[in-house]
Coordinates of C-alpha atoms in Angstrom, one line a residue:
Chain A
M1093 CA -30.2 7.6 -10.9
A1094 CA -27.1 7.3 -13.0
P1095 CA -25.7 3.8 -13.4
L1096 CA -22.9 2.7 -11.1
L1097 CA -20.9 1.5 -14.1
Q1098 CA -21.4 2.9 -17.6
V1099 CA -19.3 1.5 -20.4
E1100 CA -19.6 3.5 -23.6
N1101 CA -18.6 2.1 -27.0
I1102 CA -15.2 0.6 -26.0
E1103 CA -12.8 -0.9 -28.5
V1104 CA -10.0 -3.0 -27.2
Y1105 CA -7.1 -4.4 -29.1
Y1106 CA -4.6 -7.2 -28.4
G1107 CA -1.8 -6.0 -30.7
M1108 CA -3.5 -5.9 -34.1
I1109 CA -6.4 -8.0 -33.1
K1110 CA -9.6 -6.2 -32.3
A1111 CA -11.1 -8.0 -29.3
L1112 CA -13.9 -5.6 -28.5
K1113 CA -15.6 -3.9 -31.4
G1114 CA -17.5 -1.1 -29.6
V1115 CA -19.2 -2.5 -26.5
S1116 CA -21.6 -0.5 -24.4
F1117 CA -23.5 -1.6 -21.3
E1118 CA -24.3 -0.4 -17.9
V1119 CA -24.7 -1.8 -14.4
N1120 CA -27.0 -0.2 -11.9
K1121 CA -26.4 -0.1 -8.1
G1122 CA -27.6 -3.2 -6.4
E1123 CA -27.9 -5.4 -9.5
I1124 CA -26.3 -8.6 -10.5
V1125 CA -25.5 -8.3 -14.2
A1126 CA -24.3 -11.3 -16.2
L1127 CA -22.2 -11.3 -19.3
I1128 CA -22.6 -14.5 -21.2
G1129 CA -21.2 -15.7 -24.4
A1130 CA -18.9 -18.3 -26.0
N1131 CA -15.2 -18.8 -25.4
G1132 CA -13.3 -15.9 -27.0
A1133 CA -16.3 -13.6 -27.3
G1134 CA -14.5 -11.0 -25.2
K1135 CA -16.1 -11.4 -21.8
T1136 CA -12.8 -11.5 -19.9
T1137 CA -11.5 -8.6 -22.0
I1138 CA -14.4 -6.5 -20.8
L1139 CA -13.7 -7.2 -17.2
H1140 CA -10.0 -6.5 -17.6
T1141 CA -10.8 -3.2 -19.3
V1142 CA -13.3 -2.2 -16.6
S1143 CA -10.8 -2.9 -13.8
G1144 CA -8.1 -1.1 -15.6
L1145 CA -5.7 -4.0 -16.5
L1146 CA -6.4 -3.2 -20.2
K1147 CA -6.9 0.2 -21.8
P1148 CA -9.5 0.7 -24.5
K1149 CA -8.4 2.4 -27.7
T1150 CA -11.6 4.3 -28.0
G1151 CA -14.7 4.7 -25.8
K1152 CA -15.2 5.6 -22.2
I1153 CA -15.8 4.0 -18.8
L1154 CA -17.6 5.8 -16.1
Y1155 CA -17.7 4.5 -12.6
N1156 CA -19.8 6.4 -10.0
G1157 CA -20.0 9.1 -12.6
K1158 CA -16.2 9.4 -12.7
D1159 CA -14.3 8.8 -15.9
I1160 CA -11.9 5.9 -15.1
T1161 CA -10.9 5.1 -18.7
K1162 CA -7.3 6.1 -18.1
T1163 CA -7.1 5.3 -14.3
P1164 CA -4.5 2.6 -13.6
A1165 CA -5.8 -0.7 -12.1
H1166 CA -4.2 -0.2 -8.7
K1167 CA -6.1 3.1 -8.2
I1168 CA -9.5 1.7 -9.2
V1169 CA -9.4 -0.8 -6.3
S1170 CA -9.5 2.0 -3.8
M1171 CA -12.5 3.5 -5.6
G1172 CA -14.5 0.5 -4.4
M1173 CA -14.2 -1.9 -7.3
A1174 CA -12.8 -5.4 -6.8
H1175 CA -12.1 -8.0 -9.5
V1176 CA -12.0 -11.8 -9.0
P1177 CA -10.1 -12.8 -12.0
E1178 CA -10.5 -15.9 -14.2
G1179 CA -8.6 -18.9 -12.9
R1180 CA -8.6 -17.4 -9.4
R1181 CA -5.1 -16.0 -9.7
I1182 CA -4.4 -16.5 -6.0
F1183 CA -0.8 -16.0 -4.8
S1184 CA -0.1 -19.7 -4.5
E1185 CA 3.2 -19.4 -2.6
L1186 CA 1.7 -17.3 0.1
T1187 CA -0.5 -18.6 2.9
V1188 CA -4.3 -18.2 2.8
L1189 CA -4.2 -15.5 5.4
E1190 CA -1.5 -13.6 3.6
N1191 CA -3.6 -13.7 0.4
I1192 CA -6.6 -12.4 2.3
K1193 CA -4.6 -9.6 3.8
L1194 CA -3.3 -8.6 0.4
G1195 CA -6.9 -8.0 -0.5
A1196 CA -7.0 -5.2 2.1
Y1197 CA -3.8 -3.7 0.7
T1198 CA -5.3 -0.3 0.0
R1199 CA -7.0 0.0 3.4
K1200 CA -5.4 1.5 6.5
D1201 CA -7.9 1.3 9.3
K1202 CA -7.0 -1.8 11.3
D1203 CA -10.3 -2.2 13.0
Q1204 CA -12.2 -2.1 9.7
I1205 CA -9.8 -4.6 8.2
A1206 CA -10.4 -6.9 11.1
E1207 CA -14.1 -6.5 10.7
S1208 CA -13.9 -7.5 7.0
L1209 CA -11.7 -10.4 7.9
E1210 CA -14.4 -11.6 10.3
Y1211 CA -17.0 -11.2 7.5
V1212 CA -14.9 -13.2 5.1
Y1213 CA -14.4 -16.0 7.6
E1214 CA -18.1 -16.0 8.4
R1215 CA -18.8 -16.3 4.6
F1216 CA -16.1 -18.9 4.0
P1217 CA -15.4 -20.8 7.2
R1218 CA -13.1 -23.1 5.3
L1219 CA -10.6 -20.3 4.8
E1220 CA -10.3 -19.7 8.5
E1221 CA -9.6 -23.4 9.1
R1222 CA -6.9 -23.3 6.5
K1223 CA -5.6 -19.8 7.1
N1224 CA -2.0 -20.9 7.7
Q1225 CA -1.9 -23.3 4.8
V1226 CA 0.0 -22.3 1.6
A1227 CA -2.7 -21.2 -0.9
G1228 CA -1.3 -23.4 -3.7
T1229 CA -2.3 -26.5 -1.8
L1230 CA -6.0 -25.6 -1.6
S1231 CA -8.5 -27.4 -3.8
G1232 CA -10.1 -25.6 -6.7
G1233 CA -13.2 -24.8 -4.8
E1234 CA -11.3 -23.5 -1.9
Q1235 CA -9.1 -21.4 -4.2
Q1236 CA -12.2 -19.8 -5.7
M1237 CA -13.4 -19.0 -2.2
L1238 CA -10.1 -17.5 -1.4
A1239 CA -10.1 -15.4 -4.5
M1240 CA -13.6 -14.2 -3.6
G1241 CA -12.7 -13.6 0.1
R1242 CA -9.6 -11.7 -1.0
A1243 CA -11.7 -9.5 -3.2
L1244 CA -14.2 -8.8 -0.4
M1245 CA -11.3 -7.6 1.9
S1246 CA -11.2 -4.3 -0.1
N1247 CA -14.8 -3.8 1.1
P1248 CA -16.0 -3.3 -2.4
D1249 CA -19.3 -1.6 -3.6
F1250 CA -18.8 -3.3 -6.9
I1251 CA -17.4 -6.7 -7.6
L1252 CA -16.4 -8.2 -11.0
M1253 CA -16.4 -12.0 -11.1
D1254 CA -14.9 -13.9 -13.9
E1255 CA -15.9 -17.5 -14.4
P1256 CA -16.4 -18.3 -10.7
S1257 CA -17.8 -21.8 -11.6
M1258 CA -14.9 -22.8 -13.8
G1259 CA -13.6 -26.3 -13.0
L1260 CA -15.8 -26.8 -10.0
S1261 CA -18.1 -29.7 -9.2
P1262 CA -21.9 -29.0 -9.6
L1263 CA -22.3 -29.0 -5.9
L1264 CA -19.6 -26.4 -5.4
V1265 CA -20.9 -24.3 -8.3
S1266 CA -24.3 -24.0 -6.5
E1267 CA -22.5 -23.1 -3.3
I1268 CA -20.5 -20.4 -5.0
F1269 CA -23.5 -19.0 -6.7
D1270 CA -25.4 -18.9 -3.4
I1271 CA -22.6 -16.9 -1.9
I1272 CA -22.6 -14.5 -4.8
K1273 CA -26.3 -13.9 -4.1
V1274 CA -25.6 -13.3 -0.4
I1275 CA -22.8 -10.9 -1.3
N1276 CA -25.2 -9.0 -3.6
E1277 CA -28.0 -9.0 -0.9
R1278 CA -25.5 -7.4 1.5
G1279 CA -25.3 -4.4 -0.9
T1280 CA -22.5 -5.2 -3.3
T1281 CA -23.3 -4.8 -7.0
V1282 CA -22.0 -7.7 -9.1
L1283 CA -20.9 -8.0 -12.7
L1284 CA -20.7 -11.7 -13.5
V1285 CA -19.0 -13.3 -16.4
E1286 CA -20.0 -16.9 -16.9
Q1287 CA -19.9 -19.7 -19.5
N1288 CA -22.4 -21.5 -17.3
A1289 CA -25.2 -19.3 -18.7
K1290 CA -28.0 -21.2 -17.1
K1291 CA -26.6 -20.6 -13.6
A1292 CA -25.6 -17.1 -14.3
L1293 CA -29.1 -16.2 -15.7
S1294 CA -30.7 -17.8 -12.7
I1295 CA -29.2 -15.3 -10.2
A1296 CA -28.8 -12.3 -12.4
D1297 CA -31.2 -9.4 -12.7
R1298 CA -30.1 -8.5 -16.2
A1299 CA -27.8 -9.9 -18.8
Y1300 CA -25.9 -9.1 -21.9
V1301 CA -25.0 -11.7 -24.6
L1302 CA -21.6 -11.2 -26.2
E1303 CA -20.7 -12.5 -29.6
T1304 CA -17.1 -12.0 -31.0
G1305 CA -16.6 -8.6 -29.5
L1306 CA -20.1 -7.2 -29.8
I1307 CA -23.1 -7.3 -27.6
S1308 CA -25.8 -9.1 -29.6
L1309 CA -28.6 -9.3 -27.1
S1310 CA -29.5 -7.8 -23.8
G1311 CA -32.4 -7.7 -21.4
D1312 CA -33.6 -8.9 -18.1
A1313 CA -32.4 -12.4 -17.1
K1314 CA -35.7 -14.1 -17.1
S1315 CA -36.7 -13.0 -20.6
L1316 CA -33.3 -14.0 -21.9
M1317 CA -33.7 -17.4 -20.3
N1318 CA -36.8 -17.9 -22.4
D1319 CA -35.3 -16.4 -25.6
N1320 CA -35.1 -19.1 -28.2
S1321 CA -31.8 -18.0 -29.7
V1322 CA -30.2 -17.9 -26.2
K1323 CA -31.7 -21.3 -25.4
K1324 CA -30.3 -22.8 -28.5
A1325 CA -26.8 -21.2 -28.3
Y1326 CA -26.1 -21.1 -24.6
L1327 CA -28.5 -23.2 -22.6
S1328 CA -28.0 -26.4 -24.6
E1329 CA -31.7 -27.1 -24.9
Chain B
M227 CA 43.7 -25.6 9.3
E228 CA 44.4 -24.6 5.7
F229 CA 41.0 -26.0 4.8
L230 CA 39.3 -24.0 7.5
S231 CA 40.9 -20.8 6.3
Y232 CA 39.8 -21.4 2.7
I233 CA 36.3 -22.0 4.0
V234 CA 36.2 -18.9 6.1
S235 CA 37.5 -16.7 3.3
G236 CA 35.2 -18.5 0.9
I237 CA 32.2 -17.6 3.1
S238 CA 33.4 -14.0 3.1
L239 CA 33.8 -13.8 -0.6
G240 CA 30.6 -15.7 -1.1
S241 CA 28.7 -13.3 1.2
I242 CA 29.7 -10.5 -1.2
Y243 CA 28.5 -12.6 -4.2
A244 CA 25.3 -13.2 -2.3
L245 CA 24.7 -9.5 -1.7
I246 CA 25.1 -8.8 -5.4
A247 CA 23.1 -11.9 -6.4
L248 CA 20.2 -10.6 -4.3
G249 CA 20.0 -7.6 -6.6
Y250 CA 19.9 -9.9 -9.7
T251 CA 17.4 -12.3 -8.3
M252 CA 15.0 -9.7 -6.8
V253 CA 14.9 -7.7 -10.0
Y254 CA 14.4 -10.9 -12.0
G255 CA 11.6 -12.0 -9.7
I256 CA 9.8 -8.7 -9.7
A257 CA 10.6 -7.0 -13.0
K258 CA 11.2 -10.3 -14.9
M259 CA 14.4 -9.0 -16.4
L260 CA 18.1 -9.6 -16.2
N261 CA 19.7 -6.4 -15.1
F262 CA 23.2 -6.9 -16.5
A263 CA 24.2 -3.4 -15.5
H264 CA 23.9 -4.5 -11.9
G265 CA 27.6 -5.5 -11.6
D266 CA 28.6 -2.0 -12.7
I267 CA 26.6 -0.5 -9.8
I268 CA 29.1 -2.2 -7.6
M269 CA 31.9 -0.3 -9.3
V270 CA 30.0 3.0 -9.0
G271 CA 29.6 2.3 -5.3
A272 CA 33.2 1.6 -4.8
F273 CA 34.3 4.7 -6.8
T274 CA 31.9 6.8 -4.7
V275 CA 33.5 5.6 -1.5
F276 CA 36.9 6.1 -3.0
T277 CA 36.1 9.7 -4.0
I278 CA 34.5 10.7 -0.7
S279 CA 36.9 9.0 1.6
T280 CA 40.3 8.9 -0.2
T281 CA 40.1 11.9 -2.5
F282 CA 38.1 14.2 -0.1
G283 CA 39.5 12.5 3.0
L284 CA 36.1 12.3 4.8
P285 CA 35.5 9.4 7.3
P286 CA 34.7 6.0 5.7
I287 CA 31.2 6.0 7.2
V288 CA 30.4 9.1 5.2
G289 CA 31.8 7.4 2.1
I290 CA 29.6 4.3 2.7
I291 CA 26.4 6.3 3.3
G292 CA 27.1 8.5 0.3
S293 CA 27.7 5.5 -1.8
V294 CA 24.5 3.8 -0.7
I295 CA 22.5 6.9 -1.5
I296 CA 24.2 7.5 -4.9
C297 CA 23.8 3.9 -6.0
T298 CA 20.1 3.8 -4.8
V299 CA 19.3 6.9 -6.8
L300 CA 21.3 5.6 -9.8
G301 CA 19.6 2.2 -9.8
V302 CA 16.1 3.8 -9.6
T303 CA 17.0 6.3 -12.3
I304 CA 18.3 3.6 -14.6
E305 CA 15.1 1.7 -14.2
K306 CA 12.9 4.7 -14.8
V307 CA 14.9 6.0 -17.8
A308 CA 16.0 2.8 -19.5
Y309 CA 13.8 -0.1 -18.5
K310 CA 10.4 1.3 -17.7
P311 CA 9.7 2.4 -21.3
L312 CA 10.4 -1.2 -22.3
R313 CA 7.9 -2.8 -19.9
Q314 CA 5.9 -4.2 -22.8
A315 CA 8.9 -4.9 -25.1
S316 CA 10.5 -8.3 -25.7
S317 CA 12.9 -9.5 -23.1
L318 CA 15.7 -9.5 -25.7
A319 CA 15.2 -5.7 -26.1
V320 CA 15.5 -5.2 -22.3
L321 CA 18.5 -7.5 -22.1
I322 CA 20.3 -5.5 -24.8
T323 CA 19.4 -2.2 -23.1
A324 CA 20.8 -3.6 -19.8
I325 CA 24.1 -4.5 -21.5
G326 CA 24.1 -1.0 -23.1
I327 CA 23.7 0.6 -19.6
S328 CA 26.6 -1.6 -18.4
Y329 CA 28.9 -0.3 -21.1
F330 CA 27.7 3.2 -20.5
L331 CA 28.5 3.1 -16.8
Q332 CA 31.9 1.5 -17.4
N333 CA 32.8 4.2 -20.0
A334 CA 31.5 7.0 -17.9
A335 CA 33.8 5.8 -15.1
L336 CA 36.6 5.6 -17.6
L337 CA 36.0 9.2 -18.6
I338 CA 35.8 10.5 -15.0
F339 CA 38.4 8.4 -13.2
G340 CA 40.7 7.2 -16.1
S341 CA 41.8 3.7 -16.9
G342 CA 44.4 3.3 -14.2
T343 CA 43.8 1.0 -11.3
K344 CA 43.2 2.9 -8.0
S345 CA 44.3 1.6 -4.7
F346 CA 41.2 1.4 -2.5
T347 CA 41.7 2.1 1.2
S348 CA 39.8 -0.4 3.3
V349 CA 36.9 1.0 5.2
V350 CA 37.2 -1.7 7.8
N351 CA 39.0 -0.9 11.0
I352 CA 38.8 -4.1 12.9
P353 CA 42.0 -6.0 13.9
M354 CA 42.6 -9.5 12.5
I355 CA 42.0 -12.3 14.8
K356 CA 44.2 -15.3 15.3
L357 CA 42.8 -18.6 16.3
F358 CA 44.3 -22.0 17.2
D359 CA 47.6 -20.5 18.3
G360 CA 47.9 -18.4 15.3
Q361 CA 47.4 -21.2 12.8
L362 CA 44.2 -19.6 11.5
T363 CA 44.2 -15.8 10.9
I364 CA 41.0 -14.1 9.9
S365 CA 41.3 -10.6 8.6
G366 CA 39.1 -7.7 9.8
E367 CA 37.7 -7.4 6.3
T368 CA 36.6 -11.0 6.4
I369 CA 34.9 -10.6 9.7
A370 CA 33.2 -7.4 8.7
T371 CA 32.0 -8.8 5.4
I372 CA 30.4 -11.8 7.1
V373 CA 28.8 -9.9 9.9
V374 CA 27.5 -7.1 7.6
S375 CA 26.2 -9.6 5.1
V376 CA 24.4 -11.7 7.7
I377 CA 22.8 -8.7 9.2
I378 CA 21.6 -7.5 5.8
M379 CA 20.3 -10.9 4.8
I380 CA 18.3 -11.2 8.0
A381 CA 17.0 -7.7 7.7
L382 CA 16.0 -8.2 4.0
T383 CA 14.2 -11.5 4.8
L384 CA 12.2 -9.8 7.6
F385 CA 11.5 -6.9 5.3
I386 CA 10.1 -9.1 2.5
N387 CA 8.1 -11.3 4.7
H388 CA 6.8 -8.9 7.3
T389 CA 6.2 -5.5 5.8
K390 CA 3.6 -4.3 3.4
P391 CA 6.1 -3.3 0.6
G392 CA 7.7 -6.6 1.1
K393 CA 4.5 -8.5 0.7
A394 CA 3.8 -6.3 -2.4
M395 CA 7.1 -7.5 -3.8
L396 CA 6.1 -11.2 -3.3
A397 CA 2.7 -10.6 -4.9
V398 CA 4.1 -8.8 -7.9
S399 CA 6.7 -11.4 -8.4
E400 CA 4.1 -14.1 -8.5
D401 CA 1.4 -12.4 -10.5
R402 CA 1.7 -8.9 -11.7
D403 CA -1.9 -8.5 -12.8
A404 CA -3.4 -10.0 -9.7
A405 CA -1.2 -7.7 -7.6
Q406 CA -2.6 -4.7 -9.4
L407 CA -6.1 -5.9 -8.6
M408 CA -5.1 -5.8 -4.9
G409 CA -4.3 -2.2 -5.4
I410 CA -0.5 -2.7 -5.5
N411 CA 1.3 -0.1 -7.6
V412 CA 3.6 -2.3 -9.7
N413 CA 5.8 0.6 -10.8
T414 CA 6.5 1.7 -7.2
T415 CA 7.2 -1.9 -6.3
I416 CA 9.7 -2.3 -9.1
S417 CA 11.4 1.0 -8.0
V418 CA 11.7 -0.2 -4.5
T419 CA 13.3 -3.4 -5.7
F420 CA 15.8 -1.5 -7.8
A421 CA 16.5 0.7 -4.8
I422 CA 17.2 -2.2 -2.5
G423 CA 19.3 -4.1 -5.1
S424 CA 21.4 -1.0 -5.8
A425 CA 21.9 -0.2 -2.1
L426 CA 23.1 -3.8 -1.6
A427 CA 25.4 -3.4 -4.6
A428 CA 26.9 -0.3 -3.0
V429 CA 27.6 -2.2 0.2
A430 CA 29.0 -5.2 -1.8
G431 CA 31.3 -2.9 -3.8
T432 CA 32.7 -1.3 -0.6
L433 CA 33.3 -4.7 1.0
L434 CA 34.7 -6.2 -2.1
C435 CA 37.2 -3.4 -2.7
S436 CA 38.1 -3.4 1.0
A437 CA 39.1 -7.1 0.7
Y438 CA 40.6 -6.8 -2.8
P439 CA 41.7 -3.2 -3.1
A440 CA 42.2 -2.8 -6.8
L441 CA 39.6 -0.4 -8.3
S442 CA 39.1 0.2 -12.0
P443 CA 36.1 0.9 -14.2
T444 CA 35.8 -2.8 -14.9
T445 CA 36.0 -3.8 -11.3
G446 CA 32.3 -4.7 -11.2
A447 CA 32.2 -6.9 -14.3
M448 CA 33.6 -10.2 -13.0
P449 CA 32.0 -10.2 -9.6
G450 CA 28.8 -9.2 -11.4
I451 CA 28.9 -12.2 -13.7
K452 CA 29.9 -14.5 -10.7
A453 CA 27.0 -13.2 -8.7
F454 CA 24.7 -13.7 -11.6
T455 CA 26.0 -17.2 -11.7
A456 CA 25.3 -17.5 -8.0
A457 CA 21.7 -16.3 -8.5
V458 CA 21.1 -18.9 -11.3
F459 CA 22.9 -21.5 -9.2
G460 CA 20.6 -20.9 -6.3
G461 CA 17.5 -20.5 -8.5
I462 CA 16.9 -17.2 -10.1
G463 CA 14.0 -15.3 -8.5
S464 CA 14.6 -17.0 -5.1
V465 CA 15.9 -14.8 -2.3
P466 CA 17.2 -17.6 -0.1
G467 CA 18.6 -19.2 -3.3
A468 CA 20.7 -16.2 -4.0
M469 CA 22.1 -16.2 -0.5
I470 CA 23.0 -19.9 -0.5
G471 CA 24.1 -19.8 -4.1
G472 CA 26.4 -16.9 -3.4
I473 CA 28.0 -18.4 -0.3
L474 CA 28.5 -21.8 -2.0
L475 CA 30.0 -20.2 -5.0
G476 CA 32.5 -18.3 -2.9
I477 CA 33.5 -21.4 -1.0
I478 CA 33.9 -23.4 -4.3
E479 CA 35.9 -20.7 -5.8
N480 CA 38.3 -20.5 -2.8
L481 CA 38.7 -24.2 -2.5
S482 CA 39.5 -24.5 -6.2
K483 CA 42.0 -21.7 -5.8
G484 CA 43.6 -23.4 -2.8
Y485 CA 43.6 -27.0 -3.9
I486 CA 43.4 -27.1 -7.7
S487 CA 44.6 -24.1 -9.5
T488 CA 44.3 -20.3 -9.1
Q489 CA 44.1 -19.8 -12.9
F490 CA 41.4 -22.4 -13.3
S491 CA 39.2 -21.3 -10.4
D492 CA 36.9 -19.2 -12.5
A493 CA 36.5 -22.0 -15.0
I494 CA 35.7 -24.4 -12.2
V495 CA 33.1 -22.0 -10.8
F496 CA 31.3 -21.8 -14.2
A497 CA 31.7 -25.5 -14.7
V498 CA 29.8 -26.1 -11.4
L499 CA 27.0 -23.8 -12.7
I500 CA 26.8 -25.9 -15.9
I501 CA 26.6 -29.1 -14.0
V502 CA 23.9 -27.7 -11.6
L503 CA 21.9 -26.5 -14.5
L504 CA 22.1 -29.9 -16.3
V505 CA 21.0 -31.8 -13.2
K506 CA 18.5 -29.2 -11.8
P507 CA 17.7 -26.6 -14.4
T508 CA 15.8 -24.4 -12.0
G509 CA 18.8 -24.1 -9.7
L510 CA 19.1 -25.3 -6.1
M511 CA 16.0 -23.5 -4.6
G512 CA 14.3 -22.6 -7.9
K513 CA 10.6 -23.3 -8.3
K514 CA 9.1 -25.3 -11.1
I515 CA 7.6 -23.0 -13.6
N516 CA 4.1 -23.9 -14.5
E517 CA 3.3 -22.4 -17.9
K518 CA -0.4 -21.7 -18.2
V519 CA -1.7 -23.5 -21.2

């Protein structure tokens, strides 16, 4: 079976700076794939390029067999791909419910939207409690939940998560990762970018290690966790 | 009673500033640019009404509708042709382009209509009312301006807060990338914003020239700058800020004309702006800008 996402040799520039120097990887249906690496390695750049916010100079991105290299970001959403960006990027001046509803912007069927809303509330009961609160007043953990709930509202087949653990307490990090697992078990494929490599590898099926714009290592998560160079560089052992 | 009459006419003038300021503030909020050609859209709007209703003699309502349509198309076209290619350019390049468009519109009007001042026929057909035994007279234009502006502001507020394109505008103004990730088409949203702003400018131009009937290619320049001042005064990017800023500015201008000096009224208006910016740099309703480090 062809992979759900196939990234072929993409090069991405910020002005004159080459951020990705020919990156290829794939994500199969049903997997959790982690991208790990140091700050500035290009993890976020990869996600931005996949979801269409950045355009690669060379290379190709296939999603569900379709070439989406030149598709604008807003059209990719309705193809079943959602992106939970780094730093949550919630609309802080809108209420929690308004944020969640914006997640369903591309959908028309009211009943299905209501169903998704129920699912999001079930997953994140705290969002329902705070639905009329202005999103900027939420705590960091709640904002992360809101960003994830908002992304789920598009009923995605594939979800990109950028640093979901950033700035959260260890307890919350575990909670967030449990939810990612549940989302995956319900049939959504996940591409996860994390600095918390240990956590990421613990839930991922496969992983890629990124070093200054290049993939240096890849394999299934368990074997990477036991890889000496990974241990030394990313698992602080 | 004199005071009251200054206030009423100030609210009326201020409502026109507010309508124009809304165009500045919405475009700034969503496209992150200062559209200095916005004032000249007012002039185009007024000339369109003048041409349709005075030159061709069609009823004023036809003139107004025609003017709204032409300004909307013009505003969207300007955005597509002049500003959209500069989406990734520096804000200075966009600003200079906007000033260029402003000169272009003024000179195009000069070419078509000549430099002479035209006498605009008021589109308002409401009798003036006299209150307090005739001590306070309010002109039909004043009443119409206030009523029309209030209706437009309520409608706009409802549109922004309760419709999908309105929500998209709020989302784009707060975070363009995150809005795209929701599936919002940023270019469409920017076009909608220019369309609304330009339609409001057409209405403002018609109301302005009905109250102050002198029409020339530079008619839009001064009200444009004052409305920009009002938008900054209220907090640029804020819709309620533009409304409040515009009305306050109109009242301040009229009170200075009445009690201090007609010649100095503009200077006083701009001095108020300077003071507000010194005390509260983000304007009355402006938000604190959190730069991401």
